[in-house]
Amino acid sequence: GGQGCKDQCVGPESDQGHCNWTKPEHCPGMSEAEYRTEASLYVVVSSPLMVGTDIRLMTPIMKELLLNKEAIAINQDYKAVPGDAMPSCHGSSQEAWVRRLSNGDSAVALTNWGNHTASLAVCLDAIGWTHGETAGARNVWARQSLGTFSRRFEAKVRAHDTLLLLLSRTGAAGSPENKVAVAM
């Protein structure tokens, strides 16, 4: 599945190309969930998004992933450093792939590498947010707002799939909102 693609994004095996883009190799023969995982990693590590098939023959999952304007905006944020894996919460063995965007938002990929649906979480302080801040969460692939949270966001993610989140600052607890919009 997508585990091999993950391994190509970090360490000495990663291929840092022009402009320090990470260029993991395409991993054929995957399920839709695994394609979503692959695309999520590409988005967060700022890998070039390329079409390697005749566009007249694109499958629905290819269109869903490659034409998503929110994912493209995250990927193309040229001022932001490519993302990397880190613990999703302090003391947790779960990882989150996190990219801090130039406007202060964070793109977070929560990937379930297991073979069963699992509950995955991200803690704001573990990914570098200030204590007391709240975040608006958006599911990038579903193009759906998931509400506002503070400290910890948790969701069930299907086997081999990835929840790609856009976390936007909504301000510190008790302070005025400071929401930053995604450029499309």
Coordinates of C-alpha atoms in Angstrom, one line a residue:
G1 CA 0.0 0.0 0.0
G2 CA 1.0 3.6 0.7
Q3 CA 3.6 2.7 3.4
G4 CA 6.3 2.5 0.7
C5 CA 5.4 5.9 -0.5
K6 CA 5.7 7.2 3.1
D7 CA 9.2 5.8 3.4
Q8 CA 10.2 7.7 0.2
C9 CA 9.3 11.1 1.9
V10 CA 11.8 11.0 4.8
G11 CA 15.4 10.1 5.5
P12 CA 18.2 9.3 3.0
E13 CA 15.7 7.6 0.6
S14 CA 13.8 10.8 0.0
D15 CA 14.6 12.5 -3.3
Q16 CA 14.9 16.2 -2.9
G17 CA 14.6 17.7 -6.4
H18 CA 14.6 21.2 -7.9
C19 CA 13.5 23.8 -5.3
N20 CA 13.8 21.0 -2.6
W21 CA 10.6 19.4 -3.7
T22 CA 10.2 15.8 -2.5
K23 CA 9.5 13.5 -5.4
P24 CA 8.3 10.1 -4.1
E25 CA 7.7 7.5 -6.8
H26 CA 4.2 6.7 -7.8
C27 CA 3.1 3.4 -6.3
P28 CA 0.7 1.6 -8.7
G29 CA -2.0 -0.9 -7.9
M30 CA -3.4 0.8 -4.8
S31 CA -7.0 1.2 -3.5
E32 CA -8.8 4.5 -3.6
A33 CA -7.9 5.0 0.1
E34 CA -4.2 4.3 -0.7
Y35 CA -4.3 6.8 -3.6
R36 CA -5.8 9.4 -1.2
T37 CA -2.9 8.6 1.2
E38 CA -0.4 9.0 -1.5
A39 CA -1.9 12.3 -2.7
S40 CA -2.1 13.6 0.9
L41 CA 1.6 13.0 1.4
Y42 CA 2.4 14.6 -1.9
V43 CA 0.4 17.7 -0.8
V44 CA 2.0 18.0 2.6
V45 CA 5.6 17.5 1.5
S46 CA 5.1 19.9 -1.4
S47 CA 5.9 17.3 -4.1
P48 CA 5.0 18.3 -7.6
L49 CA 1.4 17.2 -8.5
M50 CA 1.7 15.6 -11.9
V51 CA -0.6 13.6 -14.1
G52 CA 1.0 10.4 -15.4
T53 CA -1.9 9.2 -17.5
D54 CA -3.9 10.3 -20.5
I55 CA -6.3 12.9 -18.9
R56 CA -9.1 11.6 -21.1
L57 CA -8.8 8.3 -19.1
M58 CA -8.7 9.8 -15.6
T59 CA -10.7 7.8 -13.0
P60 CA -13.0 9.5 -10.6
I61 CA -10.5 9.2 -7.8
M62 CA -7.8 10.8 -9.9
K63 CA -10.1 13.7 -10.7
E64 CA -11.0 14.0 -7.0
L65 CA -7.4 14.2 -5.9
L66 CA -5.7 16.1 -8.7
L67 CA -8.4 18.8 -9.2
N68 CA -9.0 19.6 -5.5
K69 CA -8.3 23.4 -5.3
E70 CA -7.8 23.3 -1.5
A71 CA -5.2 20.6 -1.8
I72 CA -3.5 22.4 -4.7
A73 CA -3.4 25.6 -2.6
I74 CA -1.7 23.8 0.3
N75 CA 0.8 22.1 -2.1
Q76 CA 1.6 25.3 -4.0
D77 CA 2.3 27.5 -1.0
Y78 CA 5.8 28.3 -2.2
K79 CA 6.7 30.3 0.9
A80 CA 6.0 27.4 3.3
V81 CA 8.6 24.7 4.1
P82 CA 7.6 21.2 3.0
G83 CA 6.0 19.2 5.7
D84 CA 7.4 16.3 7.7
A85 CA 6.2 13.5 10.1
M86 CA 6.0 14.2 13.8
P87 CA 4.2 12.8 16.8
S88 CA 0.6 13.7 16.5
C89 CA 0.3 14.2 20.3
H90 CA 3.0 14.4 23.0
G91 CA 3.8 10.9 24.2
S92 CA 1.9 9.3 21.3
S93 CA 3.3 6.7 18.9
Q94 CA 0.8 8.0 16.2
E95 CA 2.3 10.4 13.7
A96 CA 0.9 13.3 11.8
W97 CA 2.4 14.8 8.6
V98 CA 2.4 18.5 9.2
R99 CA 3.1 21.5 7.0
R100 CA 3.0 25.0 8.5
L101 CA 1.6 27.2 5.8
S102 CA 2.8 30.8 5.1
N103 CA -0.4 32.3 6.5
G104 CA -0.1 30.5 9.8
D105 CA -2.5 27.7 9.1
S106 CA -1.4 24.0 9.2
A107 CA -2.0 21.2 6.8
V108 CA -2.1 17.9 8.7
A109 CA -2.3 14.4 7.2
L110 CA -3.5 11.7 9.6
T111 CA -2.8 8.4 8.0
N112 CA -4.1 5.0 9.2
W113 CA -1.4 2.6 8.1
G114 CA -3.3 -0.3 9.8
N115 CA -5.7 -2.8 8.3
H116 CA -8.8 -1.7 10.3
T117 CA -10.5 1.6 10.9
A118 CA -8.8 3.5 13.7
S119 CA -9.3 6.6 15.8
L120 CA -6.5 9.1 15.0
A121 CA -5.8 12.4 16.8
V122 CA -3.7 15.5 16.5
C123 CA -2.9 17.8 19.4
L124 CA -2.3 21.5 18.7
D125 CA 0.5 21.9 21.1
A126 CA 2.3 18.8 19.6
I127 CA 2.4 20.4 16.2
G128 CA 3.7 23.8 17.4
W129 CA 0.5 25.8 18.2
T130 CA 0.5 28.0 21.2
H131 CA -1.3 26.8 24.3
G132 CA -4.9 28.2 24.4
E133 CA -5.3 28.6 20.7
T134 CA -8.3 27.2 18.9
A135 CA -8.5 25.9 15.4
G136 CA -11.1 25.5 12.7
A137 CA -10.8 22.1 11.1
R138 CA -11.6 21.4 7.5
N139 CA -11.5 18.0 5.7
V140 CA -9.7 19.0 2.5
W141 CA -10.7 15.9 0.4
A142 CA -14.4 16.1 1.4
R143 CA -14.4 20.0 1.2
Q144 CA -16.2 20.0 4.5
S145 CA -15.9 22.1 7.7
L146 CA -15.5 19.9 10.8
G147 CA -16.0 22.7 13.3
T148 CA -13.7 24.4 15.9
F149 CA -11.6 22.7 18.5
S150 CA -9.0 23.4 21.1
R151 CA -6.2 21.1 22.2
R152 CA -7.1 17.8 20.5
F153 CA -9.0 16.8 17.3
E154 CA -9.9 13.1 16.9
A155 CA -11.5 11.3 14.0
K156 CA -12.0 7.7 12.7
V157 CA -10.0 7.0 9.6
R158 CA -10.5 3.9 7.5
A159 CA -7.7 1.4 6.9
H160 CA -4.9 2.7 4.6
D161 CA -6.7 6.0 4.2
T162 CA -5.7 9.6 5.2
L163 CA -7.7 12.5 6.6
L164 CA -6.1 15.6 5.2
L165 CA -7.0 18.5 7.5
L166 CA -6.6 22.2 7.1
L167 CA -6.3 23.8 10.6
S168 CA -7.0 27.5 10.6
R169 CA -6.4 29.8 13.6
T170 CA -9.6 31.0 15.2
G171 CA -7.8 32.9 18.0
A172 CA -6.8 32.3 21.6
A173 CA -9.4 31.3 24.1
G174 CA -11.3 34.4 25.1
S175 CA -9.7 36.6 22.4
P176 CA -11.2 38.0 19.2
E177 CA -11.2 35.7 16.1
N178 CA -8.1 35.7 13.9
K179 CA -9.2 33.4 11.1
V180 CA -7.0 33.1 8.0
A181 CA -8.6 32.0 4.7
V182 CA -7.0 29.6 2.2
A183 CA -6.1 31.3 -1.1
M184 CA -7.7 29.4 -4.0

